[in-house]
CSV table of C-alpha atoms and ligand atoms in Angstrom, one decimal:
chain,number,residue,atom,x,y,z
A,222,ASN,CA,0.0,0.0,0.2
A,223,LEU,CA,1.0,3.4,-0.2
A,224,MET,CA,2.4,4.1,3.1
A,225,SER,CA,5.2,1.0,2.8
A,226,ASP,CA,7.7,1.2,0.7
A,227,ASP,CA,5.6,3.1,-2.9
A,228,GLN,CA,5.8,5.9,-0.1
A,229,SER,CA,9.6,6.1,0.1
A,230,SER,CA,9.8,5.6,-3.5
A,231,LEU,CA,8.8,9.0,-4.4
A,232,PRO,CA,10.5,12.0,-5.4
A,233,THR,CA,11.3,13.9,-1.9
A,234,ALA,CA,10.1,17.0,-3.8
A,235,LEU,CA,7.0,15.8,-4.6
A,236,GLN,CA,6.3,14.7,-1.2
A,237,ASP,CA,7.3,18.1,0.1
A,238,LYS,CA,4.7,19.8,-1.8
A,239,TYR,CA,1.7,17.0,-2.4
A,240,VAL,CA,0.3,13.6,0.3
A,241,LEU,CA,-0.9,11.4,-2.1
A,242,THR,CA,-3.4,9.1,-1.2
A,243,ARG,CA,-6.4,6.4,-2.7
A,244,ARG,CA,-5.9,4.8,-6.3
A,245,ILE,CA,-8.4,6.8,-8.5
A,246,GLY,CA,-7.6,5.5,-12.4
A,247,THR,CA,-5.3,3.1,-13.6
A,248,GLY,CA,-4.5,2.8,-17.3
A,249,VAL,CA,-1.8,1.5,-19.7
A,250,CYS,CA,1.7,2.7,-18.5
A,251,GLY,CA,0.5,3.1,-14.5
A,252,GLU,CA,-2.1,4.7,-12.2
A,253,VAL,CA,-3.9,8.0,-11.3
A,254,ARG,CA,-3.6,8.7,-7.2
A,255,LEU,CA,-5.8,11.3,-5.4
A,256,ALA,CA,-3.6,13.8,-3.9
A,257,PHE,CA,-3.3,17.1,-1.7
A,258,GLU,CA,-1.5,19.9,-1.9
A,259,ARG,CA,-0.1,20.6,1.2
A,260,SER,CA,-0.3,23.6,1.1
A,261,THR,CA,-3.2,24.6,-0.4
A,262,CYS,CA,-4.8,21.7,0.7
A,263,ARG,CA,-6.4,21.3,-2.9
A,264,LYS,CA,-7.2,18.3,-4.6
A,265,LEU,CA,-5.3,17.1,-7.5
A,266,ALA,CA,-4.6,13.8,-9.1
A,267,VAL,CA,-1.0,12.4,-10.0
A,268,LYS,CA,0.0,10.6,-12.9
A,269,ILE,CA,2.6,7.7,-12.2
A,270,ILE,CA,3.8,6.1,-15.6
A,271,ASN,CA,6.7,3.6,-15.0
A,272,LYS,CA,9.3,4.1,-17.3
A,273,LYS,CA,9.9,0.5,-18.2
A,274,ASN,CA,6.3,0.4,-19.7
A,275,PHE,CA,6.7,3.2,-21.2
A,276,GLN,CA,10.0,3.6,-23.1
A,277,SER,CA,9.6,2.6,-26.8
A,278,GLU,CA,12.6,0.4,-26.5
A,279,GLY,CA,14.9,1.2,-30.3
A,280,THR,CA,13.1,3.7,-31.9
A,281,ALA,CA,15.0,7.0,-32.0
A,282,THR,CA,13.2,9.6,-29.7
A,283,ARG,CA,10.4,11.7,-32.4
A,284,ASN,CA,12.7,15.6,-31.7
A,285,ALA,CA,14.9,17.2,-29.6
A,286,GLU,CA,10.8,17.8,-27.4
A,287,THR,CA,10.5,15.3,-25.0
A,288,GLU,CA,6.7,13.9,-25.6
A,289,ILE,CA,6.1,15.9,-21.5
A,290,GLN,CA,7.2,18.7,-23.1
A,291,ILE,CA,4.5,18.6,-26.1
A,292,LEU,CA,1.9,18.2,-23.0
A,293,GLN,CA,3.3,21.3,-20.9
A,294,ARG,CA,3.1,22.8,-24.5
A,295,VAL,CA,0.0,22.4,-25.4
A,296,ASP,CA,-3.1,24.6,-23.7
A,297,HIS,CA,-6.9,24.6,-24.5
A,298,PRO,CA,-9.7,23.9,-22.4
A,299,CYS,CA,-10.5,20.8,-23.0
A,300,LEU,CA,-7.2,19.4,-22.7
A,301,ILE,CA,-6.6,18.4,-19.2
A,302,LYS,CA,-3.5,20.5,-18.1
A,303,THR,CA,-0.3,19.5,-16.0
A,304,GLU,CA,0.2,21.5,-13.4
A,305,ASP,CA,4.4,20.0,-12.1
A,306,PHE,CA,6.1,17.0,-13.4
A,307,TYR,CA,8.5,14.9,-11.5
A,308,GLN,CA,10.7,11.8,-12.2
A,309,THR,CA,12.8,9.2,-10.8
A,310,GLU,CA,14.9,6.9,-12.7
A,311,ASP,CA,12.0,4.3,-12.7
A,312,SER,CA,8.9,6.4,-13.0
A,313,TYR,CA,7.6,9.5,-14.2
A,314,TYR,CA,4.5,11.9,-12.0
A,315,ILE,CA,2.7,14.0,-13.6
A,316,VAL,CA,0.8,16.3,-11.5
A,317,LEU,CA,-2.4,16.9,-13.1
A,318,GLU,CA,-6.1,18.7,-11.8
A,319,LEU,CA,-8.1,16.1,-10.6
A,320,MET,CA,-11.5,15.6,-13.1
A,321,GLU,CA,-14.2,15.7,-10.5
A,322,GLY,CA,-16.8,13.9,-12.6
A,323,GLY,CA,-13.7,11.2,-13.5
A,324,GLU,CA,-14.0,9.2,-16.6
A,325,LEU,CA,-16.9,9.1,-19.5
A,326,PHE,CA,-17.0,5.8,-19.4
A,327,HIS,CA,-18.6,5.0,-16.0
A,328,ARG,CA,-20.9,8.3,-16.7
A,329,VAL,CA,-22.7,6.9,-19.7
A,330,LYS,CA,-22.3,2.5,-17.9
A,331,SER,CA,-24.0,4.3,-15.1
A,332,GLN,CA,-26.5,6.3,-16.9
A,333,GLN,CA,-27.1,3.3,-19.6
A,334,GLN,CA,-27.1,5.6,-23.2
A,335,LEU,CA,-26.3,9.9,-22.6
A,336,ASN,CA,-29.3,11.9,-23.3
A,337,GLU,CA,-29.4,13.6,-27.1
A,338,GLY,CA,-28.2,17.5,-25.9
A,339,VAL,CA,-25.9,16.0,-23.5
A,340,ALA,CA,-23.9,13.3,-25.4
A,341,LYS,CA,-23.8,16.6,-28.1
A,342,LEU,CA,-22.3,19.4,-25.3
A,343,TYR,CA,-19.7,16.7,-24.7
A,344,PHE,CA,-19.1,15.3,-28.6
A,345,TYR,CA,-17.7,19.2,-29.4
A,346,GLN,CA,-16.1,19.7,-26.6
A,347,MET,CA,-14.1,16.6,-27.7
A,348,LEU,CA,-14.1,17.6,-31.4
A,349,CYS,CA,-12.7,20.7,-30.2
A,350,ALA,CA,-10.0,19.7,-27.9
A,351,VAL,CA,-9.1,16.6,-30.8
A,352,GLN,CA,-9.2,19.9,-33.4
A,353,TYR,CA,-6.5,21.5,-31.9
A,354,LEU,CA,-4.0,18.7,-31.5
A,355,HIS,CA,-4.0,17.8,-35.2
A,356,ARG,CA,-3.3,22.3,-35.5
A,357,ASN,CA,-0.3,21.3,-33.0
A,358,GLY,CA,0.6,18.3,-35.3
A,359,ILE,CA,-0.2,15.7,-32.7
A,360,ILE,CA,-2.5,12.9,-33.6
A,361,HIS,CA,-3.9,11.2,-30.1
A,362,ARG,CA,-4.7,7.3,-31.7
A,363,ASP,CA,-6.1,6.5,-28.2
A,364,LEU,CA,-9.5,8.4,-28.3
A,365,LYS,CA,-11.7,6.0,-26.0
A,366,PRO,CA,-14.2,6.9,-23.0
A,367,GLU,CA,-11.2,5.8,-20.5
A,368,ASN,CA,-9.6,8.7,-22.1
A,369,ILE,CA,-12.1,11.1,-21.8
A,370,LEU,CA,-12.6,12.8,-18.5
A,371,LEU,CA,-15.4,15.2,-17.4
A,372,SER,CA,-14.9,18.3,-14.9
A,373,SER,CA,-17.9,17.7,-12.3
A,374,ASN,CA,-20.8,15.0,-11.6
A,375,GLU,CA,-23.7,17.6,-13.7
A,376,ASP,CA,-24.7,16.4,-17.0
A,377,THR,CA,-23.2,20.2,-18.1
A,378,CYS,CA,-19.6,20.1,-17.5
A,379,LEU,CA,-16.4,20.6,-18.7
A,380,ILE,CA,-14.7,17.4,-20.7
A,381,LYS,CA,-11.6,17.7,-21.2
A,382,VAL,CA,-9.1,14.4,-22.9
A,383,THR,CA,-6.1,12.9,-21.6
A,384,ASP,CA,-3.3,10.2,-22.4
A,385,PHE,CA,-2.4,12.7,-25.7
A,386,ASN,CA,0.5,12.3,-25.7
A,387,GLN,CA,1.9,8.4,-24.3
A,388,SER,CA,0.6,7.3,-28.0
A,389,ARG,CA,3.1,9.3,-29.1
A,390,ILE,CA,5.1,8.5,-27.3
A,391,LEU,CA,4.1,5.0,-27.1
A,392,GLU,CA,4.7,5.1,-31.1
A,393,GLU,CA,5.9,1.7,-32.0
A,394,ALA,CA,4.7,-0.6,-29.1
A,395,ALA,CA,1.9,0.9,-28.6
A,396,LEU,CA,0.6,-0.5,-32.1
A,397,MET,CA,2.0,-4.1,-30.9
A,398,ARG,CA,0.6,-3.0,-28.0
A,399,THR,CA,-2.6,-2.1,-29.5
A,400,LEU,CA,-3.0,-5.1,-31.7
A,401,CYS,CA,-2.7,-7.3,-28.4
A,402,GLY,CA,-5.5,-5.4,-26.8
A,403,THR,CA,-9.5,-4.8,-27.4
A,404,PRO,CA,-9.6,-3.3,-30.2
A,405,SER,CA,-12.9,-2.4,-30.1
A,406,TYR,CA,-12.1,2.0,-30.5
A,407,LEU,CA,-9.5,1.7,-33.3
A,408,ALA,CA,-9.5,2.4,-37.1
A,409,PRO,CA,-9.1,0.0,-39.9
A,410,GLU,CA,-6.2,1.6,-41.3
A,411,VAL,CA,-4.6,0.8,-38.0
A,412,PHE,CA,-4.9,-2.8,-38.5
A,413,THR,CA,-4.0,-2.3,-42.8
A,414,HIS,CA,-0.7,-0.4,-42.4
A,415,ALA,CA,2.0,-1.6,-40.9
A,416,SER,CA,3.8,1.1,-39.1
A,417,THR,CA,2.1,3.7,-36.9
A,418,THR,CA,3.6,6.5,-39.0
A,419,GLY,CA,1.1,5.5,-42.1
A,420,TYR,CA,-2.1,6.8,-40.6
A,421,GLY,CA,-3.4,10.6,-40.8
A,422,LEU,CA,-5.3,12.2,-38.8
A,423,ALA,CA,-8.7,10.6,-39.7
A,424,VAL,CA,-7.6,7.6,-37.3
A,425,ASP,CA,-8.9,10.3,-34.7
A,426,ALA,CA,-11.8,11.3,-36.6
A,427,TRP,CA,-12.8,7.7,-36.4
A,428,SER,CA,-12.2,6.5,-32.6
A,429,LEU,CA,-14.6,9.9,-32.1
A,430,GLY,CA,-17.4,8.1,-34.5
A,431,VAL,CA,-16.9,5.2,-31.7
A,432,LEU,CA,-17.3,7.8,-29.0
A,433,LEU,CA,-20.1,9.1,-29.9
A,434,PHE,CA,-22.1,6.2,-31.1
A,435,VAL,CA,-21.1,5.0,-27.3
A,436,CYS,CA,-22.6,8.5,-25.7
A,437,LEU,CA,-25.5,8.0,-28.0
A,438,SER,CA,-26.2,4.1,-27.5
A,439,GLY,CA,-24.7,2.9,-24.8
A,440,TYR,CA,-22.8,0.1,-26.5
A,441,ALA,CA,-20.3,-0.4,-28.6
A,442,PRO,CA,-20.4,-0.1,-32.0
A,443,PHE,CA,-18.4,-3.6,-33.1
A,444,HIS,CA,-18.6,-6.5,-30.6
A,445,GLU,CA,-18.5,-10.2,-30.8
A,446,SER,CA,-22.2,-10.4,-30.1
A,447,PHE,CA,-23.2,-8.9,-33.0
A,448,SER,CA,-21.7,-10.9,-35.1
A,449,GLU,CA,-19.8,-14.0,-36.6
A,450,ASN,CA,-17.3,-11.8,-37.8
A,451,SER,CA,-14.7,-11.3,-35.2
A,452,VAL,CA,-14.6,-7.0,-33.7
A,453,LYS,CA,-11.0,-6.8,-36.1
A,454,GLU,CA,-12.8,-8.4,-39.2
A,455,GLN,CA,-16.1,-5.7,-38.0
A,456,ILE,CA,-13.7,-2.9,-37.8
A,457,ILE,CA,-12.4,-3.6,-41.3
A,458,ARG,CA,-15.8,-3.7,-42.8
A,459,GLY,CA,-17.3,-0.7,-41.2
A,460,GLU,CA,-19.6,-3.2,-40.2
A,461,PHE,CA,-21.3,-1.7,-36.9
A,462,THR,CA,-25.1,-2.5,-35.7
A,463,MET,CA,-27.4,0.1,-34.8
A,464,VAL,CA,-30.0,-1.6,-32.5
A,465,PRO,CA,-33.4,-0.2,-33.3
A,466,SER,CA,-34.3,0.0,-29.2
A,467,LYS,CA,-31.4,1.9,-28.1
A,468,TRP,CA,-31.7,4.3,-31.3
A,469,ARG,CA,-35.1,5.5,-31.8
A,470,ARG,CA,-35.0,8.3,-29.9
A,471,VAL,CA,-31.9,9.4,-31.5
A,472,SER,CA,-32.1,12.0,-34.4
A,473,ASN,CA,-31.5,11.9,-37.6
A,474,GLN,CA,-28.8,14.0,-37.8
A,475,ALA,CA,-27.0,12.6,-35.1
A,476,LYS,CA,-26.9,9.3,-36.9
A,477,ASP,CA,-25.3,11.0,-39.8
A,478,VAL,CA,-22.5,11.9,-37.9
A,479,VAL,CA,-21.7,8.9,-37.1
A,480,ARG,CA,-22.3,7.0,-40.0
A,481,LYS,CA,-19.6,10.0,-41.7
A,482,LEU,CA,-17.3,9.2,-39.3
A,483,LEU,CA,-17.1,5.2,-38.8
A,484,VAL,CA,-16.8,5.1,-42.9
A,485,VAL,CA,-14.2,2.4,-43.4
A,486,ASP,CA,-11.9,4.3,-46.6
A,487,PRO,CA,-10.0,7.3,-44.5
A,488,THR,CA,-10.2,9.3,-47.1
A,489,GLN,CA,-13.8,9.5,-47.5
A,490,ARG,CA,-14.5,9.3,-43.7
A,491,MET,CA,-15.4,13.1,-42.5
A,492,SER,CA,-12.7,14.8,-40.9
A,493,VAL,CA,-13.3,16.5,-37.3
A,494,ASP,CA,-13.3,20.5,-39.5
A,495,GLU,CA,-15.9,19.2,-41.1
A,496,ALA,CA,-17.6,17.5,-38.1
A,497,LEU,CA,-17.5,21.2,-36.4
A,498,GLN,CA,-19.5,21.8,-39.1
A,499,HIS,CA,-21.7,19.3,-39.7
A,500,PRO,CA,-25.0,20.4,-39.4
A,501,TRP,CA,-26.0,18.6,-36.2
A,502,LEU,CA,-23.8,20.9,-34.3
A,503,GLN,CA,-25.1,24.1,-35.4
A,504,ASP,CA,-27.0,24.8,-32.2
A,505,GLN,CA,-26.7,27.9,-30.6
A,506,GLN,CA,-27.8,27.3,-27.7
A,507,MET,CA,-25.3,23.8,-27.0
A,508,LEU,CA,-22.6,26.0,-28.7
A,509,GLN,CA,-23.3,28.6,-26.0
A,510,THR,CA,-23.0,26.4,-23.2
A,511,ALA,CA,-20.2,25.2,-24.5
A,512,ARG,CA,-18.2,28.5,-25.2
A,513,SER,CA,-19.0,29.3,-21.6
A,514,LEU,CA,-17.8,26.0,-19.9
A,515,MET,CA,-14.9,26.5,-22.0
A,516,TYR,CA,-13.8,30.0,-21.5
A,517,PRO,CA,-15.7,31.0,-18.5
A,518,GLU,CA,-14.2,34.4,-18.1
A,519,GLY,CA,-15.1,35.1,-21.6
A,520,GLU,CA,-18.4,36.1,-19.7
A,521,ASP,CA,-17.2,39.4,-17.6
A,522,ALA,CA,-14.3,39.9,-20.4
A,523,LEU,CA,-16.6,41.3,-22.4
A,524,PRO,CA,-19.1,44.1,-20.3
A,525,ALA,CA,-22.6,43.5,-21.5
A,526,ALA,CA,-24.0,46.2,-22.7
A,527,ALA,CA,-26.6,47.2,-20.1
A,528,PRO,CA,-30.1,48.2,-21.6
A,529,SER,CA,-30.0,52.2,-21.3
A,530,ASP,CA,-33.8,51.1,-18.9
A,531,ALA,CA,-31.5,48.9,-16.1
A,532,PRO,CA,-32.8,51.0,-13.2
A,533,VAL,CA,-29.0,49.7,-11.7
A,534,ALA,CA,-27.1,51.5,-13.5
A,535,ALA,CA,-28.9,54.8,-13.5
A,536,SER,CA,-28.4,55.1,-9.3
A,537,MET,CA,-24.7,54.1,-9.9
A,538,GLU,CA,-25.0,57.4,-12.4
A,539,VAL,CA,-26.3,59.2,-9.4
A,540,GLU,CA,-23.4,58.0,-6.8
A,541,SER,CA,-20.4,59.1,-8.9
A,542,SER,CA,-22.3,62.3,-9.6
A,543,THR,CA,-21.8,62.8,-6.3
A,544,GLY,CA,-18.7,62.3,-6.2
A,545,GLU,CA,-19.0,58.3,-3.8
A,546,ARG,CA,-17.2,55.7,-5.1
B,265,LIG,C1,-12.5,13.6,-3.6
B,265,LIG,O1,-11.8,12.6,-4.5
B,265,LIG,C2,-12.4,12.3,-5.4
B,265,LIG,C3,-13.3,13.0,-6.0
B,265,LIG,C4,-13.6,12.5,-7.6
B,265,LIG,C5,-12.5,11.6,-8.1
B,265,LIG,C6,-13.1,11.4,-9.7
B,265,LIG,N1,-12.3,11.1,-10.6
B,265,LIG,C7,-11.3,10.4,-10.9
B,265,LIG,O2,-11.9,9.0,-10.9
B,265,LIG,C8,-10.4,10.5,-11.5
B,265,LIG,C9,-9.6,9.9,-12.4
B,265,LIG,C10,-8.8,9.6,-13.5
B,265,LIG,C11,-8.2,11.4,-13.7
B,265,LIG,N2,-6.7,11.3,-14.3
B,265,LIG,C12,-6.4,12.8,-14.5
B,265,LIG,C13,-7.2,13.6,-13.9
B,265,LIG,N3,-8.8,13.8,-12.6
B,265,LIG,C14,-8.7,12.5,-13.0
B,265,LIG,C15,-10.0,12.1,-12.1
B,265,LIG,C16,-11.9,11.1,-7.9
B,265,LIG,C17,-12.1,11.4,-6.0
């Protein structure tokens, strides 16, 4: 447990600043623990990654910048922010803002399926996050409900994409590991193109299609119980199943987005940019809500034009004219 050897193996600088407590998440490369900043008692998440299954042996490092620096360089309201970073010879410790709502995976599971308006709000934020990554030359390659975190337990909340740097670091090793793991969210070209450098931005669009499918219906589009073909076969053929009872209340526009993302040929697949222009997302109320979640300071930064007949403004006018402030 934490109080025994683990605690002692933590960097002292980390221990000086934070108290690490229970495990709140686990991933391929390590675990996430709930932490408290000693000086402020602020709750944070500390992601512990042991290097041995993180290092892609042999492959040349991509460029001078380490992926962790990329993690620290990117800045978008729907991308998890790194607060602090430590390392020992066998582990990385990444201090992250705590996402109180936990993984999207658990939210969808507990609610069976999300209502369409909530799914649209979350999907729009994912599109913005992935569009930002793509514009910064980062392909996530591993988008799945476990990597989408919710900022609160409210339906209307900010979402953040996480783990986007790891897939870049695990580039070659990930392909091997990915081909061993459950392929449910993987795009067909991951199987057909041998090298990871072969596939482009379109893989993230496919995974977003699977994510939207899961949010709207509560189940995965490719599953061994749906066909005698393996999940891998179903993916390569783009053979997904929309169970009527689960999709009855979903709008045709939402289904259209899913169908245009789950296209096998990456050159024919709708891109993230095109998805952001799809009619289903031209929903002013959702866009307004998303904007206020993503850019909260945006609200007071632009002073609302006070209507001319506002009594408050008038009284303030009186005060200032008498010189009172
Ligand atoms: C007060 O203690 C808690 C409150 C809420 C939760 C739910 N959150 C989580 O379970 C969780 C999991 C992984 C994460 N990875 C990075 C950042 N934040 C994360 C949050 C977990 C603990």
